[in-house]
Amino acid sequence: MEQRKLGNTSLIVSEIGLGCMSLKSNQSKQSKDIIQKAYEKGITFFDTADLYDRGLNEMIVGESVQSFRKHIVLASKVGNLWRADGSGWDWKASKDYIIKAVEGSLSRLKNGLHRPLSVTWWYDRRSDRGDC
């Protein structure tokens, strides 16, 4: 698998990454097997989000990559908050919420911070920026 520099960062990742959105917590073994096989085939970039399966996806990914964590780049996204009634989610871009969400993601991903933490802020101009 070819490796490339990620944008203007110093991170080197596989030219193909694994988007983990479709991995399900109720199929934990199968999901972990997919992640393991991807790593064995040379994939070193894995993407998830706190929104996927209400955070359970991050837990599956975090558990699955522990044996090779220092050799990969994990990406996750935050900023969406599930509604209390479970009917969907809303964009919540406040500084306080983003900090809380990143801390939650790091915990679910079991990230021992083998690499320096990099947080990239992307602002969707179509939405209200909140208090950031």
Coordinates of C-alpha atoms in Angstrom, one line a residue:
M1 CA 0.0 0.0 0.0
E2 CA 1.4 3.4 -1.0
Q3 CA 1.8 6.0 1.8
R4 CA 1.3 9.7 1.4
K5 CA 1.8 12.9 3.4
L6 CA -1.6 14.0 4.8
G7 CA -2.2 17.5 3.5
N8 CA 0.3 20.0 4.9
T9 CA 0.8 18.0 8.1
S10 CA 3.7 15.8 9.0
L11 CA 1.4 12.7 9.2
I12 CA 2.0 9.9 6.7
V13 CA -1.0 7.7 5.9
S14 CA -2.0 5.0 3.5
E15 CA -3.4 6.3 0.2
I16 CA -6.6 4.4 1.0
G17 CA -8.3 4.9 4.3
L18 CA -11.0 2.9 6.0
G19 CA -14.2 4.8 6.8
C20 CA -15.7 3.0 9.7
M21 CA -19.2 4.4 9.7
S22 CA -20.8 1.1 8.6
L23 CA -19.2 -1.0 11.3
K24 CA -21.8 -2.0 13.8
S25 CA -21.5 -2.6 17.6
N26 CA -23.9 -5.6 17.3
Q27 CA -21.5 -7.2 14.9
S28 CA -18.4 -6.5 17.0
K29 CA -16.3 -9.5 15.9
Q30 CA -17.0 -8.9 12.3
S31 CA -16.2 -5.2 12.7
K32 CA -12.9 -5.9 14.5
D33 CA -12.0 -8.5 11.8
I34 CA -12.5 -5.9 9.1
I35 CA -10.3 -3.4 10.9
Q36 CA -7.6 -6.0 11.5
K37 CA -7.6 -7.1 7.9
A38 CA -7.4 -3.5 6.6
Y39 CA -4.3 -2.9 8.7
E40 CA -2.8 -6.2 7.5
K41 CA -3.3 -5.0 3.9
G42 CA -1.5 -1.7 4.7
I43 CA -4.3 0.7 5.6
T44 CA -3.0 3.2 8.2
F45 CA -5.8 5.8 8.2
F46 CA -9.1 5.0 10.0
D47 CA -12.0 7.5 10.2
T48 CA -15.0 7.4 12.6
A49 CA -17.2 9.9 14.4
D50 CA -18.9 10.3 17.7
L51 CA -22.2 10.3 15.9
Y52 CA -21.8 6.8 14.4
D53 CA -23.8 4.3 16.4
R54 CA -24.0 6.9 19.2
G55 CA -20.3 6.6 20.1
L56 CA -20.2 2.8 20.0
N57 CA -18.5 2.9 16.7
E58 CA -15.6 4.8 18.2
M59 CA -15.4 2.2 21.0
I60 CA -15.2 -0.7 18.4
V61 CA -12.5 1.2 16.5
G62 CA -10.6 2.0 19.6
E63 CA -10.6 -1.6 20.9
S64 CA -9.8 -2.9 17.4
V65 CA -6.6 -0.9 16.9
Q66 CA -4.9 -1.2 20.3
S67 CA -2.3 -3.7 19.2
F68 CA -1.1 -1.4 16.3
R69 CA -2.3 2.0 17.5
K70 CA 1.1 3.6 17.3
H71 CA 1.4 2.8 13.6
I72 CA -1.8 4.4 12.4
V73 CA -3.7 7.7 12.3
L74 CA -7.2 7.8 13.7
A75 CA -9.6 10.6 12.6
S76 CA -12.9 11.3 14.3
K77 CA -15.4 14.0 13.9
V78 CA -17.5 15.9 16.5
G79 CA -20.0 18.7 16.6
N80 CA -23.3 16.8 16.4
L81 CA -25.4 16.3 19.5
W82 CA -28.1 13.6 19.7
R83 CA -31.5 15.0 20.7
A84 CA -32.8 13.8 24.0
D85 CA -35.8 12.1 22.4
G86 CA -33.5 10.2 19.9
S87 CA -35.2 11.7 16.9
G88 CA -32.0 12.9 15.3
W89 CA -29.2 15.3 16.0
D90 CA -28.4 18.9 15.8
W91 CA -25.1 20.8 15.0
K92 CA -23.6 22.1 18.2
A93 CA -20.5 24.1 17.5
S94 CA -19.9 25.8 20.8
K95 CA -16.4 25.8 22.2
D96 CA -17.5 24.1 25.4
Y97 CA -19.3 21.3 23.5
I98 CA -16.5 20.7 21.1
I99 CA -14.0 20.3 24.0
K100 CA -16.4 17.9 25.8
A101 CA -17.0 15.9 22.6
V102 CA -13.3 15.6 21.8
E103 CA -12.6 14.4 25.4
G104 CA -15.4 11.8 25.0
S105 CA -14.0 10.7 21.6
L106 CA -10.5 10.3 23.0
S107 CA -11.9 8.2 25.8
R108 CA -14.0 5.9 23.6
L109 CA -11.1 5.5 21.2
K110 CA -8.9 4.5 24.1
N111 CA -6.3 6.9 22.7
G112 CA -3.2 6.9 24.8
L113 CA -1.9 9.7 22.6
H114 CA 0.9 7.8 21.0
R115 CA 1.1 10.7 18.5
P116 CA 0.6 14.4 19.3
L117 CA -3.1 15.3 19.3
S118 CA -4.1 17.4 16.3
V119 CA -7.5 19.0 16.3
T120 CA -8.6 20.6 13.1
W121 CA -11.5 23.1 13.1
W122 CA -13.7 23.1 10.0
Y123 CA -16.4 25.7 9.8
D124 CA -19.5 25.0 7.8
R125 CA -20.4 28.4 6.4
R126 CA -24.0 27.2 6.0
S127 CA -24.6 27.0 9.7
D128 CA -24.5 29.3 12.7
R129 CA -21.0 29.4 14.1
G130 CA -22.1 29.4 17.7
D131 CA -19.7 30.9 20.3
C132 CA -16.5 29.5 18.8

